[in-house]
Amino acid sequence: MHDPHSERMSSTEQRAAAGLAAVFAFRMLGMFMVLPVLATYGQDLAGATPLLIGLAIGAYGLTQAALQIPFGMLSDRIGRLPVIYFGLLVFAFGAGLAACADSIWGVIAGRVLQGAGAISAAVMALLSDLTREQHRTKAMATIGMSIGLSFAVAMVVGPLLTRAFGLAGLFWATAAMALLGILIVAVLVPRPPRALATREAGVAPQALGPTLRHPDLLRLDFGIAALHAILMASFVALPLALVEQGGLPKEEHWWVYLSALLVGFFAMIPFIIYGEKKRQMKRMLLGAVSVLLLCELFFWQFGGSLRALVIGNVVFFAAFNLLEASLPSLISKVAPAGGKGTAMGVYSTSQFLGAALGGLLGGWLFQQGGVDAVFLGCALLAALWLAFAATMREPPYVTSLRLALSPAALQEPGLVERLKAVPGVADAVVVAEEAAVYVKVDKLQVDRTTLERLVEPAPAC
């Protein structure tokens, strides 16, 4: 029997984190590989226009946004594994449909179907079922890193695969990755003892209203929507700018993205450390959004040479990676006690909606005024985001904890008030149906062991 309070992850937890991170990585790799190639190779498809290519780039976001919360709730009812298997099969079928398409509409249909395999919430809920609360943050960070890595790999592998096998080959590779994901879940991921519908891992309907009325959460939701809209719109224009203004053949684009992502990844690390350690997350956020805005203006004004486009790409991806990594951390800090799962569900939905709208916006702007119109439109969106973010309060530097309650502790009056009186406890809420209390704590002031002792009632004399 593994010690429930051990500071080390058990082998089961390690297998769960590694296996589910791999599933996420393969699935997101299939989503992202299309980004650097569709604007250039997609022009050869029947009926292709810039607007429809933009729609194809972001189309997966529409169904992903609509279905990921319902699929997460369905996994609470029928189990995680059936939802994950079904979602991966739908994703593979969508990739196959896009691979067989000879028109832009066929690719759009395939991308819409890919997005319908919306398993993100179910995978995160399964990870929560398979890990203890004190290790859940590490396990979720593993998945976060796998998504970031898959994005970096996709920017390089997408152009290389398409160069070798065409768009159809790229989509068939995507289908194969989804099927490999099914195999990983079947073989590597442990079976959960039972589904735990906790408020940290899934959407709680009763927490939805407060989440949608929370001003700072809404600012962050707008931020992730704007970030992914800017990303998708930029990928309507950047590959074409590299060809037309930089004189770089589409088969050679991989090295630009590889350089940008490698430099951008290492460039962001000091800023992440600064924001967290020095408790300057708001300043870091505003700085990164400002850099994103300046990048788009730079592309607009000076993107006429390959050197300028490469430099712009490097700085763009440094800012993008920094924002992509820091926004979920801010959501976790700002969400009220017991509301993290719901806040993350709304956040993810906003991200996918942003991707869908960004593809459409990029395609429409390109039809109106070429790459310059896209870059200027992205700059305006970044400026709007900067205005929203500037009014945000400095986030509380707290962590969410979930403490199990005994039947006696659950009946004890005044527990929440007693917890809130502890220095370093920002918020607390008892959820009777889970026999647990959710607490937001500053770990520099109070630790988990102290709180666990506090929630247990004193023995009767």
XYZ file of C-alpha atoms in Angstrom:
461
model
C 0.000 0.000 0.000
C 1.475 3.352 -0.964
C 1.748 5.986 1.755
C -1.041 8.512 0.969
C 1.096 11.358 2.339
C 4.324 10.421 0.528
C 6.137 13.324 -1.085
C 7.059 11.137 -4.068
C 4.705 10.215 -6.877
C 3.858 6.508 -6.927
C 4.593 4.376 -9.995
C 0.858 4.433 -10.804
C 0.828 8.232 -10.683
C 3.955 8.434 -12.834
C 2.433 6.081 -15.436
C -0.805 8.095 -15.431
C 0.995 11.422 -15.886
C 3.341 10.099 -18.598
C 0.635 8.212 -20.499
C -1.952 10.994 -20.483
C 0.720 13.597 -21.340
C 1.612 11.451 -24.378
C -2.073 11.232 -25.410
C -2.404 15.018 -25.142
C 0.858 15.551 -27.040
C -0.068 13.308 -29.977
C -3.529 14.826 -30.241
C -2.313 18.422 -30.091
C 0.512 17.614 -32.504
C -2.165 16.594 -34.995
C -4.022 19.868 -34.407
C -0.963 22.115 -34.669
C 0.930 20.530 -37.594
C -1.523 22.077 -40.024
C -0.816 25.665 -38.889
C 2.475 26.378 -40.687
C 1.451 24.692 -43.974
C -2.249 25.206 -44.688
C -1.938 28.829 -45.850
C 0.598 27.812 -48.531
C -0.243 24.206 -49.511
C -3.987 24.787 -49.063
C -4.035 27.117 -52.085
C -3.902 24.035 -54.341
C -7.229 22.714 -53.002
C -10.362 23.190 -55.131
C -12.412 26.218 -54.069
C -9.688 27.598 -51.778
C -9.898 31.276 -50.843
C -8.029 33.069 -48.024
C -11.250 33.225 -45.979
C -11.893 29.473 -46.334
C -8.250 28.625 -45.598
C -8.560 30.724 -42.428
C -11.744 28.843 -41.549
C -9.955 25.512 -42.085
C -7.103 26.594 -39.796
C -9.426 27.500 -36.904
C -12.461 25.274 -37.606
C -11.551 22.677 -34.978
C -12.051 25.343 -32.306
C -15.792 25.625 -32.979
C -16.659 22.024 -32.107
C -13.953 21.824 -29.437
C -15.436 24.849 -27.648
C -18.993 23.529 -27.928
C -18.289 19.962 -26.760
C -15.403 19.904 -24.290
C -17.459 20.857 -21.191
C -20.393 18.518 -22.096
C -17.921 15.657 -22.766
C -16.278 16.330 -19.388
C -19.645 16.139 -17.639
C -20.520 12.987 -19.626
C -17.306 11.379 -18.375
C -18.554 11.953 -14.796
C -21.645 9.899 -15.643
C -20.398 7.047 -17.873
C -16.689 6.957 -17.042
C -13.563 8.613 -18.429
C -12.310 5.834 -20.698
C -15.361 5.474 -22.992
C -15.370 9.250 -23.603
C -11.600 9.325 -24.290
C -11.719 6.323 -26.671
C -14.714 7.782 -28.513
C -13.099 11.224 -28.777
C -9.846 9.850 -30.173
C -11.750 7.754 -32.739
C -13.742 10.817 -33.848
C -10.494 12.798 -34.093
C -8.885 10.046 -36.224
C -11.959 9.866 -38.465
C -11.873 13.655 -38.956
C -8.193 13.490 -39.917
C -8.981 10.708 -42.408
C -11.803 12.777 -43.890
C -9.437 15.736 -44.374
C -6.778 13.432 -45.885
C -9.231 12.169 -48.518
C -10.481 15.671 -49.389
C -9.613 17.306 -52.678
C -11.436 20.556 -51.891
C -11.096 23.138 -49.131
C -14.611 22.269 -47.917
C -13.548 18.664 -47.325
C -10.612 19.844 -45.220
C -12.916 22.180 -43.253
C -15.313 19.276 -42.592
C -12.408 17.123 -41.415
C -11.112 19.863 -39.094
C -14.600 20.397 -37.630
C -14.831 16.651 -36.954
C -11.353 16.622 -35.406
C -12.499 19.258 -32.945
C -15.549 17.144 -32.060
C -13.178 14.672 -30.406
C -13.138 17.034 -27.430
C -11.458 14.936 -24.737
C -9.407 17.591 -22.891
C -11.730 17.806 -19.864
C -12.139 14.004 -19.660
C -8.351 13.462 -19.780
C -7.747 16.026 -17.024
C -10.513 14.437 -14.938
C -8.924 10.978 -15.407
C -5.574 12.404 -14.312
C -7.302 13.754 -11.199
C -8.798 10.294 -10.508
C -5.349 8.675 -10.726
C -3.259 11.140 -8.693
C -3.295 12.290 -5.083
C -4.077 15.934 -4.483
C -0.546 16.875 -3.379
C 0.889 15.550 -6.679
C -1.837 16.765 -9.015
C -0.148 20.072 -9.802
C 3.033 18.242 -10.874
C 1.027 15.812 -13.015
C -0.900 18.634 -14.688
C 2.355 20.523 -15.262
C 3.631 17.428 -17.105
C 0.631 17.635 -19.438
C 1.175 21.382 -19.862
C 4.791 20.777 -20.872
C 3.724 18.057 -23.321
C 1.330 20.494 -25.023
C 4.070 23.116 -25.303
C 6.488 20.522 -26.686
C 3.911 19.252 -29.188
C 3.414 22.811 -30.467
C 7.166 23.231 -30.953
C 7.507 19.863 -32.700
C 4.451 20.565 -34.896
C 5.946 23.800 -36.222
C 8.974 21.844 -37.494
C 7.499 18.426 -38.358
C 4.398 19.847 -40.120
C 6.359 21.496 -42.962
C 8.737 18.506 -43.262
C 5.906 15.936 -43.442
C 3.933 18.037 -45.916
C 7.038 18.546 -48.047
C 7.520 14.745 -48.215
C 3.934 13.463 -48.413
C 1.663 16.430 -49.156
C -1.326 17.617 -47.130
C -2.991 14.194 -47.387
C 0.071 12.541 -45.856
C 0.050 15.086 -43.037
C -3.567 14.297 -42.162
C -2.979 10.521 -42.361
C -0.095 10.959 -39.911
C -2.497 12.859 -37.645
C -4.999 9.984 -37.800
C -2.239 7.508 -36.917
C -1.281 9.608 -33.876
C -4.871 9.523 -32.603
C -4.942 5.726 -32.944
C -1.588 5.549 -31.151
C -3.210 7.601 -28.386
C -5.914 4.926 -28.017
C -3.193 2.271 -27.717
C -1.372 4.294 -25.031
C -4.580 4.662 -22.984
C -5.322 0.940 -23.327
C -1.813 -0.292 -22.456
C 0.007 2.338 -20.390
C -2.593 4.346 -18.446
C -3.753 2.664 -15.198
C -7.449 1.949 -14.670
C -9.058 4.414 -12.250
C -10.689 2.889 -9.147
C -13.708 5.188 -9.633
C -14.551 8.543 -11.179
C -14.122 11.388 -8.681
C -16.114 14.425 -9.774
C -14.017 16.953 -7.864
C -14.320 20.705 -8.265
C -10.625 21.008 -9.104
C -10.803 18.614 -12.064
C -14.179 19.284 -13.674
C -16.903 21.843 -14.209
C -19.367 22.213 -11.329
C -22.679 23.654 -12.607
C -23.197 25.568 -9.340
C -19.815 27.316 -9.804
C -20.514 28.371 -13.410
C -22.466 31.549 -12.569
C -19.861 33.024 -10.185
C -17.108 32.146 -12.674
C -18.854 33.967 -15.522
C -19.377 37.027 -13.292
C -15.815 37.207 -11.946
C -14.175 40.305 -13.536
C -10.559 39.121 -13.394
C -11.398 35.611 -14.620
C -13.252 37.206 -17.551
C -10.182 39.327 -18.336
C -8.059 36.171 -18.434
C -10.660 34.356 -20.573
C -10.599 37.257 -23.026
C -6.797 37.103 -22.931
C -6.516 33.433 -23.950
C -9.169 33.962 -26.653
C -7.217 36.943 -28.011
C -3.895 35.049 -27.835
C -5.164 32.123 -29.894
C -7.052 34.400 -32.287
C -3.790 36.281 -32.915
C -1.910 32.979 -33.360
C -4.392 31.561 -35.893
C -4.729 34.839 -37.808
C -0.950 35.268 -37.892
C -0.591 31.800 -39.414
C -2.823 32.856 -42.277
C -0.273 35.597 -43.047
C 3.180 34.509 -41.801
C 3.728 31.514 -44.137
C 2.627 33.640 -47.113
C 4.842 36.537 -45.996
C 7.827 34.168 -45.799
C 7.186 33.103 -49.407
C 6.174 36.409 -50.977
C 8.179 38.950 -48.971
C 11.004 36.814 -47.618
C 11.559 34.805 -50.802
C 11.717 31.548 -48.792
C 10.201 28.472 -50.531
C 7.424 26.848 -48.495
C 9.480 23.643 -48.233
C 12.125 25.515 -46.185
C 9.887 27.155 -43.572
C 10.650 24.537 -40.917
C 14.012 26.064 -39.961
C 12.416 29.474 -39.311
C 9.939 27.962 -36.860
C 12.597 25.738 -35.248
C 14.881 28.725 -34.645
C 12.015 30.854 -33.331
C 10.709 28.208 -30.951
C 14.108 27.203 -29.548
C 15.196 30.774 -28.872
C 11.704 31.763 -27.747
C 11.482 28.873 -25.263
C 14.748 29.682 -23.496
C 14.044 33.419 -23.613
C 10.778 33.046 -21.691
C 12.198 31.059 -18.733
C 13.765 34.011 -16.830
C 10.505 35.961 -17.120
C 8.435 33.054 -15.759
C 10.818 32.767 -12.796
C 10.731 36.526 -12.243
C 6.922 36.685 -12.328
C 6.427 33.799 -9.881
C 9.348 34.328 -7.490
C 9.104 38.127 -7.304
C 5.280 38.027 -7.395
C 5.105 40.309 -10.420
C 2.740 38.262 -12.602
C 0.651 41.243 -13.677
C 3.724 43.216 -14.764
C 5.014 40.175 -16.672
C 1.618 39.684 -18.361
C 1.395 43.310 -19.471
C 4.973 43.210 -20.750
C 4.370 40.058 -22.812
C 1.139 41.421 -24.348
C 2.978 44.657 -25.201
C 5.725 42.646 -26.943
C 3.067 40.713 -28.883
C 1.523 44.028 -29.990
C 4.932 45.404 -31.053
C 5.673 42.183 -32.992
C 2.528 42.560 -35.088
C 3.350 46.230 -35.754
C 6.905 45.176 -36.663
C 5.586 42.593 -39.163
C 3.264 45.250 -40.587
C 5.923 47.937 -41.030
C 9.203 46.044 -41.495
C 8.238 42.505 -42.606
C 9.551 42.978 -46.142
C 12.724 40.881 -45.760
C 13.518 37.353 -44.603
C 15.823 38.615 -41.823
C 13.067 40.843 -40.398
C 10.504 38.021 -40.562
C 12.847 35.593 -38.780
C 13.632 38.124 -36.022
C 9.930 38.919 -35.672
C 9.097 35.202 -35.416
C 11.646 34.658 -32.646
C 10.284 37.522 -30.522
C 6.659 36.585 -31.325
C 7.113 33.013 -30.107
C 8.974 34.116 -26.968
C 5.976 36.294 -26.030
C 3.460 33.635 -27.112
C 5.149 30.849 -25.091
C 5.374 33.107 -22.041
C 1.669 33.958 -22.201
C 0.611 30.386 -22.961
C 2.504 29.179 -19.866
C 1.484 31.953 -17.464
C -2.252 32.367 -18.174
C -3.297 28.957 -16.698
C -1.232 29.760 -13.590
C -3.096 33.069 -13.257
C -6.466 31.301 -13.631
C -5.483 28.927 -10.823
C -4.506 31.853 -8.569
C -7.576 34.004 -9.272
C -10.289 31.284 -9.215
C -12.223 31.123 -5.918
C -11.833 28.093 -3.642
C -13.557 25.089 -5.203
C -13.875 26.895 -8.534
C -10.633 25.993 -10.309
C -12.082 23.197 -12.476
C -14.972 25.376 -13.628
C -12.677 28.350 -14.264
C -10.348 26.151 -16.354
C -13.311 24.759 -18.322
C -14.517 28.253 -19.263
C -10.906 29.277 -19.985
C -10.382 26.333 -22.372
C -13.685 27.045 -24.126
C -12.565 30.669 -24.595
C -9.249 29.455 -26.025
C -10.947 27.298 -28.657
C -13.442 30.009 -29.574
C -10.523 32.390 -30.022
C -8.802 29.927 -32.344
C -11.938 29.558 -34.478
C -12.583 33.300 -34.690
C -8.885 34.031 -35.314
C -8.751 31.774 -38.351
C -11.846 33.440 -39.803
C -10.585 36.928 -38.956
C -7.178 36.245 -40.512
C -8.700 34.866 -43.699
C -11.149 37.752 -44.056
C -8.495 40.411 -43.396
C -6.158 38.787 -45.912
C -8.890 38.934 -48.559
C -9.433 42.616 -47.776
C -5.829 43.826 -47.701
C -3.226 41.056 -47.824
C -0.719 40.224 -45.092
C -0.464 43.844 -43.916
C -4.175 43.908 -43.053
C -3.785 40.704 -41.027
C -0.827 42.037 -39.042
C -2.557 45.349 -38.371
C -5.762 43.572 -37.296
C -3.749 41.362 -34.894
C -2.038 44.488 -33.491
C -5.427 46.089 -32.788
C -6.622 42.922 -31.035
C -3.442 42.860 -28.909
C -3.989 46.554 -28.025
C -7.554 45.760 -26.911
C -6.258 42.890 -24.769
C -3.626 45.178 -23.239
C -6.346 47.671 -22.259
C -8.386 44.914 -20.565
C -5.365 43.390 -18.812
C -4.166 46.751 -17.471
C -7.295 47.042 -15.289
C -6.752 43.623 -13.677
C -5.790 43.511 -10.017
C -2.476 41.944 -8.978
C -3.372 38.251 -8.558
C -3.215 36.640 -5.110
C -0.171 34.360 -4.847
C -2.056 31.366 -3.540
C -2.390 27.659 -4.270
C -5.537 25.514 -4.239
C -5.681 22.634 -1.765
C -8.388 20.002 -1.322
C -8.558 18.466 2.148
C -10.665 15.378 2.831
C -13.038 15.687 5.795
C -14.104 12.952 8.194
C -17.845 12.682 8.960
C -17.191 14.357 12.326
C -15.256 17.245 10.740
C -17.998 17.658 8.143
C -20.564 18.244 10.879
C -18.399 20.651 12.855
C -19.757 24.247 12.833
C -17.514 27.207 12.049
C -14.883 25.233 10.088
C -14.699 27.722 7.205
C -14.431 30.694 9.563
C -11.689 28.955 11.536
C -9.719 28.268 8.374
C -10.119 31.811 7.059
C -8.738 33.156 10.338
C -5.406 31.378 9.715
C -2.732 33.776 8.326
C -2.089 32.828 4.694
C -5.573 31.374 4.010
C -7.337 33.531 1.429
C -10.529 31.528 0.892
C -12.218 28.280 1.938
C -15.396 26.426 1.022
C -16.824 23.110 2.257
C -18.338 20.815 -0.391
C -20.447 18.351 1.578
C -21.129 15.935 -1.322
C -17.363 15.405 -1.744
C -16.681 15.320 2.042
C -13.925 17.860 1.399
C -12.924 21.458 1.986
C -11.222 23.535 -0.701
C -8.711 26.100 0.564
C -6.690 28.825 -1.182
C -3.410 29.265 0.675
C -0.179 31.222 0.495
C 2.378 28.425 0.939
C 4.953 30.894 2.255
C 2.727 31.408 5.293
C 0.988 28.091 5.966
C 1.525 24.458 4.940
C -0.805 21.551 4.196
C 0.023 19.612 7.377
C -1.013 22.530 9.596
C -4.364 22.799 7.795
C -4.980 19.042 7.956
C -4.532 19.150 11.727
C -6.863 22.127 11.932
C -9.756 20.503 10.038
C -9.791 17.383 12.223
C -11.980 17.904 15.323
C -10.378 17.384 18.702
C -11.133 13.951 20.190
C -13.874 13.872 22.826
C -12.672 13.581 26.430
